[in-house]
Amino acid sequence: MPVIETIPHNFDLNITIDNVYIDSWSNINIKAEVNKARVVSLTLLGREAIEFSRLGGLLEIRTGEGFDIEVPLHFKGIIKQVNPSQNSVNIVAYDFITQLANSEYILFKDVVDKNTDVKIVGEDLYYLAAGICNYKDITVTGLTQGSGLFTKKNMSSLFGHKTRKEFLDELFNLMITHSTGADYPDFAYYKWYYAIRHGTQMDFFLPDYLNASQQPISTLKETENNIESINATINTTRLVNSVRMVSAGDKNTFASHEDAFSIDRYGIHSRLIEKNETNKDKLKQLAVEYVNQNRFPTVTYTLKPIDAYWLDLGDLIKVEVPSLKIDDMLPVVGYSTTITDKLSTTLTLGVPSLSDKQFLDLLSLPQG
C-alpha cells in the first residue's frame, strides 16, 4: 500500500487530529448522503499516528487551491472507530450531525407548559429545524431563507420525546414545496434536504431539478465519453395510477381517478386511501393530485463520472445516455469519493418518492 504525501492533480491536503498535523496516509474514503452525517474512513501510517488516533478525537481535512483544479473539501468530524495494527491505524469519523443523533432527548408538544422544552406549533419548519441544529458547534448562521411551511397541531409525528436528529428528520419529512409556473410541469413537488457539506456549516437546500430554465452544474454525456459506468434502478413499488379516495367518516362518500397513459405503459397499480374529508369534490381533487404525483416509477442512477472531480450534495447533474434512453437532470443525493494515488467518485442521483402520509399531509400544509 503506497504512502501518499501529495494528492494527485496538484492540490494540497492538510490532515490534523486534535490540531496535530498528520503527514503520512495511504487512502481516504468520503461517503455522503442527504439527511445524514458525512463519514470519512482514513488509513494513517506510523507509530505516531496510532498514538494520535483516539475515540472522540477531532479529525479535520482540508484541501488547498490546486494548479489545475480546486476541490472545496473541508471535513471536520469526530472519530468514532479506531482499528490499529502494528504500523498503521484505520480511523472512521462522522461530521457533527452525529452530535444531533446522539443528543439528549427533548420533549416536543403542541402547547407550551412547564414540561415542554420546545414550542413547535405555528412555527416555520425551516427556522424550527435551524434552531434544533444550533447545537454542539454546528454552524447555523447561513440558515436564513425560510420555507413558508408551518407546523400544525395535527402533525402528531412531531410530538413526543425525541433526539434532535429524530425531530429534524420528522421536520424534513414535511418540508416539501409545490412549485408552479411556466417553467414547471404540473404537480412539481420538491423535497428539502439537509447536510453539512463544508466544515461545520449546516445547509438546508431545495434542488430545483424540475425547473426548465435551471442550468446543471455538470453535464455527463455518453457521446462525450465522460461517464465510466452507469446503473439505473427503476422502482415501481411506489407507483400508483389508479386511486379511490374514501371519506374516513362515510364509506359511501368517495372519488376515484385513473391515469390511462401510466396504466397502458406500466400496468394497473391501484390504491385505496382513507382521508378525513367529507367533501366529494375535495376527495376528487386529492385523488387527481395523488395519481399525478405517483404515476411514474422512481428512478435512481448510480454512476462514475470521468474528470468530474468534485460534485456536492444537491448539485444538479444532467445525464444523457442515448443507448439507455436516459435524458434527465437530477440532484446529487449521495456520493463516495476515494483518494489514493488518484481521485475517483461514484455519484447517486435521484429523488425519493413521497410516502402516502407525506403527500397527504403536504396537501393540507399552509404555504406562504
Coordinates of C-alpha atoms in Angstrom, one line a residue:
M1 CA 0.0 0.0 0.0
P2 CA 1.8 3.2 -1.1
V3 CA 2.3 6.2 1.1
I4 CA 0.6 9.3 -0.4
E5 CA 2.0 12.6 0.7
T6 CA 0.9 14.7 -2.2
I7 CA -2.6 14.5 -3.6
P8 CA -2.9 13.9 -7.4
H9 CA -3.9 16.7 -9.7
N10 CA -1.6 19.1 -7.8
F11 CA -3.8 20.1 -4.9
D12 CA -2.7 20.1 -1.3
L13 CA -4.2 18.1 1.6
N14 CA -4.0 19.1 5.2
I15 CA -5.0 16.5 7.8
T16 CA -5.0 17.0 11.6
I17 CA -6.2 15.1 14.6
D18 CA -6.8 17.4 17.6
N19 CA -4.8 20.0 15.7
V20 CA -1.7 17.8 15.3
Y21 CA -0.6 17.6 11.7
I22 CA -0.6 14.1 10.0
D23 CA 1.8 13.7 7.1
S24 CA 1.6 10.0 6.1
W25 CA -1.5 8.3 5.0
S26 CA -2.5 5.7 2.4
N27 CA -6.1 6.3 1.4
I28 CA -9.2 8.4 2.2
N29 CA -12.8 7.5 1.5
I30 CA -15.6 10.1 2.0
K31 CA -19.2 9.0 1.9
A32 CA -22.0 11.5 1.9
E33 CA -25.8 11.2 1.7
V34 CA -28.6 13.8 2.2
N35 CA -30.0 13.9 5.7
K36 CA -27.1 12.0 7.1
A37 CA -23.6 12.7 8.5
R38 CA -20.6 12.6 6.2
V39 CA -18.4 9.6 7.0
V40 CA -14.6 9.6 6.4
S41 CA -12.5 6.4 6.6
L42 CA -8.8 7.1 6.6
T43 CA -5.7 5.0 7.0
L44 CA -2.7 6.6 8.8
L45 CA 0.8 5.2 8.8
G46 CA 3.4 5.0 11.5
R47 CA 3.6 4.5 15.3
E48 CA 2.9 8.2 16.0
A49 CA -0.3 8.2 14.0
I50 CA -1.6 5.3 16.2
E51 CA -0.8 7.3 19.3
F52 CA -2.7 10.4 18.0
S53 CA -5.7 8.4 16.9
R54 CA -8.3 8.2 19.7
L55 CA -12.0 7.8 20.1
G56 CA -13.6 11.2 20.4
G57 CA -10.7 12.9 18.7
L58 CA -11.3 15.7 16.2
L59 CA -10.3 14.9 12.6
E60 CA -10.1 17.8 10.2
I61 CA -9.2 17.5 6.5
R62 CA -8.8 20.5 4.2
T63 CA -7.7 20.9 0.6
G64 CA -5.8 23.9 -0.7
E65 CA -6.2 25.5 -4.0
G66 CA -4.6 23.5 -6.8
F67 CA -2.9 24.5 -10.0
D68 CA -5.3 22.8 -12.4
I69 CA -8.5 22.2 -10.3
E70 CA -9.9 23.3 -7.0
V71 CA -11.5 20.7 -4.7
P72 CA -13.5 22.5 -2.0
L73 CA -13.1 19.8 0.6
H74 CA -13.3 20.7 4.3
F75 CA -14.3 17.9 6.6
K76 CA -14.5 18.3 10.4
G77 CA -15.7 15.3 12.4
I78 CA -15.5 13.1 15.5
I79 CA -13.5 9.9 15.5
K80 CA -16.0 7.1 16.3
Q81 CA -13.9 4.0 15.3
V82 CA -10.2 3.1 15.6
N83 CA -8.7 0.0 14.1
P84 CA -5.0 -0.1 15.0
S85 CA -2.5 -2.6 13.6
Q86 CA 1.3 -2.9 14.0
N87 CA 2.4 0.1 11.9
S88 CA -0.9 1.7 10.8
V89 CA -4.3 2.6 12.0
N90 CA -7.6 3.0 10.2
I91 CA -10.0 5.6 11.7
V92 CA -13.6 6.3 10.9
A93 CA -15.0 9.8 11.7
Y94 CA -18.5 11.3 11.4
D95 CA -19.3 15.0 10.9
F96 CA -21.2 17.0 13.6
I97 CA -24.6 15.7 12.5
T98 CA -23.6 12.7 14.7
Q99 CA -24.0 15.1 17.7
L100 CA -27.7 15.6 16.7
A101 CA -28.2 11.8 16.5
N102 CA -26.7 11.3 20.0
S103 CA -28.2 14.3 21.7
E104 CA -30.2 14.3 24.9
Y105 CA -33.9 13.7 24.5
I106 CA -36.2 16.7 24.2
L107 CA -40.0 16.8 24.8
F108 CA -41.9 18.3 21.9
K109 CA -45.6 19.2 22.5
D110 CA -48.3 21.2 20.8
V111 CA -48.6 23.6 23.7
V112 CA -46.1 25.4 25.9
D113 CA -46.1 24.5 29.6
K114 CA -43.5 23.8 32.3
N115 CA -42.9 20.3 31.0
T116 CA -42.3 21.4 27.4
D117 CA -38.8 22.1 26.1
V118 CA -39.6 23.4 22.6
K119 CA -42.6 25.3 21.2
I120 CA -43.4 23.9 17.7
V121 CA -46.9 24.7 16.6
G122 CA -47.2 27.7 14.2
E123 CA -43.5 27.9 13.5
D124 CA -41.9 27.9 10.1
L125 CA -40.4 24.3 9.6
Y126 CA -37.2 25.8 8.2
Y127 CA -36.5 28.0 11.2
L128 CA -37.6 25.4 13.7
A129 CA -35.1 23.0 12.1
A130 CA -32.3 25.6 12.2
G131 CA -32.9 26.1 15.9
I132 CA -32.7 22.3 16.5
C133 CA -29.3 22.3 14.6
N134 CA -27.9 25.1 16.7
Y135 CA -26.0 22.6 18.9
K136 CA -22.5 21.4 19.8
D137 CA -20.5 23.7 17.5
I138 CA -22.7 23.2 14.4
T139 CA -22.8 26.5 12.4
V140 CA -26.3 27.7 11.5
T141 CA -25.6 31.3 10.6
G142 CA -26.3 30.7 6.9
L143 CA -29.8 29.3 7.6
T144 CA -31.9 32.5 6.8
Q145 CA -34.2 31.5 3.9
G146 CA -37.3 30.1 5.4
S147 CA -39.7 27.6 3.8
G148 CA -43.2 29.2 4.0
L149 CA -44.4 25.8 5.6
F150 CA -45.7 25.9 9.1
T151 CA -46.4 23.4 11.8
K152 CA -49.9 22.5 12.8
K153 CA -51.5 20.7 15.8
N154 CA -52.4 17.7 13.8
M155 CA -48.8 16.9 12.9
S156 CA -48.6 14.2 15.6
S157 CA -45.3 12.7 14.2
L158 CA -43.5 15.8 15.6
F159 CA -44.6 15.3 19.2
G160 CA -43.0 13.3 21.9
H161 CA -39.6 12.6 23.4
K162 CA -37.0 12.7 20.5
T163 CA -33.3 13.3 19.9
R164 CA -32.5 16.3 17.9
K165 CA -31.9 14.3 14.7
E166 CA -35.1 12.3 15.2
F167 CA -37.1 15.5 15.3
L168 CA -35.1 17.0 12.4
D169 CA -35.9 14.0 10.2
E170 CA -39.7 14.3 11.1
L171 CA -39.5 18.0 10.1
F172 CA -37.8 17.3 6.8
N173 CA -40.5 14.6 6.0
L174 CA -42.9 17.5 6.0
M175 CA -40.6 20.0 4.2
I176 CA -42.0 19.6 0.7
T177 CA -42.6 22.5 -1.6
H178 CA -45.0 22.8 -4.6
S179 CA -43.7 24.9 -7.4
T180 CA -45.9 26.4 -10.2
G181 CA -45.3 28.5 -13.3
A182 CA -44.4 28.3 -17.0
D183 CA -41.0 26.7 -16.3
Y184 CA -42.5 23.8 -14.3
P185 CA -44.5 20.7 -15.1
D186 CA -47.9 20.2 -13.4
F187 CA -47.6 18.8 -9.9
A188 CA -43.9 19.8 -9.3
Y189 CA -43.2 18.8 -5.7
Y190 CA -39.8 19.2 -4.2
K191 CA -38.2 17.8 -1.0
W192 CA -35.9 19.8 1.2
Y193 CA -32.7 18.2 2.3
Y194 CA -30.1 18.9 5.0
A195 CA -26.4 18.2 5.2
I196 CA -23.1 19.6 6.4
R197 CA -21.3 20.0 3.1
H198 CA -18.4 22.1 4.2
G199 CA -16.7 22.3 7.6
T200 CA -19.3 22.7 10.3
Q201 CA -21.9 24.7 8.4
M202 CA -25.3 23.1 8.3
D203 CA -27.1 23.6 4.9
F204 CA -30.7 23.3 4.0
F205 CA -31.3 23.0 0.3
L206 CA -34.1 22.5 -2.2
P207 CA -32.8 21.2 -5.6
D208 CA -34.8 22.8 -8.3
Y209 CA -34.4 20.0 -10.8
L210 CA -37.8 20.3 -12.5
N211 CA -37.3 23.9 -13.4
A212 CA -36.9 24.0 -17.2
S213 CA -34.7 27.2 -17.0
Q214 CA -32.3 25.7 -14.4
Q215 CA -28.8 25.1 -15.6
P216 CA -26.9 22.0 -14.3
I217 CA -23.6 22.2 -12.5
S218 CA -22.2 19.5 -14.8
T219 CA -23.4 17.5 -17.9
L220 CA -22.4 13.9 -18.2
K221 CA -22.8 12.6 -21.8
E222 CA -22.3 9.2 -23.3
T223 CA -21.3 10.9 -26.6
E224 CA -18.5 12.9 -24.8
N225 CA -17.2 9.7 -23.1
N226 CA -17.2 11.4 -19.7
I227 CA -19.1 8.5 -18.0
E228 CA -17.1 5.5 -17.0
S229 CA -20.2 3.5 -15.8
I230 CA -23.9 4.0 -15.0
N231 CA -26.6 1.8 -13.5
A232 CA -30.2 2.7 -13.2
T233 CA -32.7 1.4 -10.6
I234 CA -36.3 1.7 -11.6
N235 CA -38.7 1.1 -8.8
T236 CA -42.5 0.7 -9.2
T237 CA -43.3 -0.1 -5.6
R238 CA -44.5 3.5 -5.1
L239 CA -46.2 3.8 -8.5
V240 CA -49.9 4.5 -8.3
N241 CA -52.0 5.2 -11.4
S242 CA -55.5 4.4 -10.0
V243 CA -56.8 5.6 -6.7
R244 CA -60.0 5.6 -4.8
M245 CA -60.1 8.3 -2.1
V246 CA -62.7 7.4 0.6
S247 CA -64.1 9.6 3.4
A248 CA -63.0 8.1 6.7
G249 CA -66.3 9.0 8.3
D250 CA -68.6 7.8 5.5
K251 CA -67.6 4.9 3.3
N252 CA -70.3 5.9 0.8
T253 CA -68.6 9.2 0.1
F254 CA -65.6 8.6 -2.3
A255 CA -64.0 9.7 -5.5
S256 CA -61.7 7.9 -8.0
H257 CA -59.2 8.8 -10.6
E258 CA -57.1 6.9 -13.1
D259 CA -54.2 7.8 -15.5
A260 CA -54.7 6.0 -18.7
F261 CA -51.1 6.6 -20.1
S262 CA -49.5 5.3 -17.0
I263 CA -51.8 2.2 -16.9
D264 CA -51.1 1.4 -20.5
R265 CA -47.3 1.7 -20.0
Y266 CA -46.7 0.2 -16.6
G267 CA -49.9 -1.8 -15.9
I268 CA -52.5 -1.1 -13.3
H269 CA -51.3 0.0 -9.8
S270 CA -54.3 0.9 -7.7
R271 CA -54.7 2.1 -4.1
L272 CA -57.5 2.7 -1.6
I273 CA -56.8 5.7 0.7
E274 CA -59.0 7.0 3.5
K275 CA -58.9 10.7 4.2
N276 CA -60.6 12.8 6.9
E277 CA -62.7 14.7 4.3
T278 CA -66.5 14.7 3.6
N279 CA -66.5 16.9 0.5
K280 CA -66.6 14.8 -2.6
D281 CA -65.1 17.5 -4.8
K282 CA -62.2 17.7 -2.4
L283 CA -61.8 14.0 -2.4
K284 CA -61.7 14.1 -6.2
Q285 CA -59.0 16.8 -6.2
L286 CA -56.9 14.7 -3.8
A287 CA -57.3 11.7 -6.0
V288 CA -56.2 13.6 -9.1
E289 CA -53.2 15.2 -7.4
Y290 CA -52.2 11.9 -5.8
V291 CA -52.2 10.0 -9.1
N292 CA -50.3 12.8 -10.9
Q293 CA -47.6 12.7 -8.2
N294 CA -47.2 8.9 -8.2
R295 CA -47.9 7.8 -11.8
F296 CA -44.3 7.3 -12.8
P297 CA -41.6 4.9 -11.4
T298 CA -38.9 6.2 -9.1
V299 CA -35.6 6.2 -10.9
T300 CA -32.2 6.4 -9.2
Y301 CA -28.8 6.5 -11.1
T302 CA -25.5 5.4 -9.7
L303 CA -22.7 6.5 -12.0
K304 CA -19.0 7.0 -12.1
P305 CA -18.0 10.2 -14.0
I306 CA -14.7 10.8 -15.7
D307 CA -12.9 14.0 -14.8
A308 CA -15.8 15.3 -12.6
Y309 CA -13.6 15.8 -9.6
W310 CA -15.9 17.3 -7.1
L311 CA -19.7 17.4 -7.2
D312 CA -21.5 18.0 -4.0
L313 CA -24.9 17.1 -2.4
G314 CA -27.7 19.0 -4.1
D315 CA -25.8 19.8 -7.2
L316 CA -27.8 19.4 -10.4
I317 CA -26.4 17.0 -12.9
K318 CA -27.6 16.5 -16.5
V319 CA -27.2 12.9 -17.7
E320 CA -27.5 12.0 -21.3
V321 CA -27.1 8.3 -22.3
P322 CA -29.0 7.7 -25.6
S323 CA -28.2 4.0 -25.6
L324 CA -30.2 3.6 -22.3
K325 CA -32.8 6.3 -23.3
I326 CA -31.7 8.5 -20.4
D327 CA -32.0 12.2 -20.6
D328 CA -32.6 13.6 -17.1
M329 CA -31.5 16.4 -14.8
L330 CA -31.4 15.2 -11.2
P331 CA -29.7 16.3 -7.9
V332 CA -26.8 14.5 -6.3
V333 CA -28.2 12.8 -3.2
G334 CA -25.1 10.8 -2.3
Y335 CA -21.5 10.2 -3.3
S336 CA -18.5 8.2 -2.4
T337 CA -15.1 9.7 -3.2
T338 CA -11.8 7.8 -2.8
I339 CA -8.4 9.5 -2.8
T340 CA -5.3 7.2 -3.2
D341 CA -2.8 7.9 -5.9
K342 CA -5.8 9.1 -7.9
L343 CA -9.2 10.6 -7.2
S344 CA -12.4 8.7 -8.1
T345 CA -16.1 9.4 -7.3
T346 CA -19.3 7.5 -7.6
L347 CA -22.4 9.6 -7.6
T348 CA -26.0 8.7 -6.7
L349 CA -28.6 10.9 -8.5
G350 CA -32.3 10.8 -7.9
V351 CA -35.2 11.8 -5.8
P352 CA -37.2 9.5 -3.4
S353 CA -40.9 9.2 -3.9
L354 CA -43.2 10.6 -1.2
S355 CA -45.0 8.3 1.3
D356 CA -48.8 8.4 1.4
K357 CA -48.6 10.3 4.7
Q358 CA -46.1 12.8 3.4
F359 CA -48.1 13.6 0.3
L360 CA -51.5 13.8 2.0
D361 CA -50.0 15.9 4.8
L362 CA -48.4 18.2 2.2
L363 CA -51.8 18.9 0.6
S364 CA -53.1 20.3 3.9
L365 CA -50.0 22.4 4.7
P366 CA -50.4 26.2 4.7
Q367 CA -47.9 27.7 2.4
G368 CA -46.6 31.3 2.3

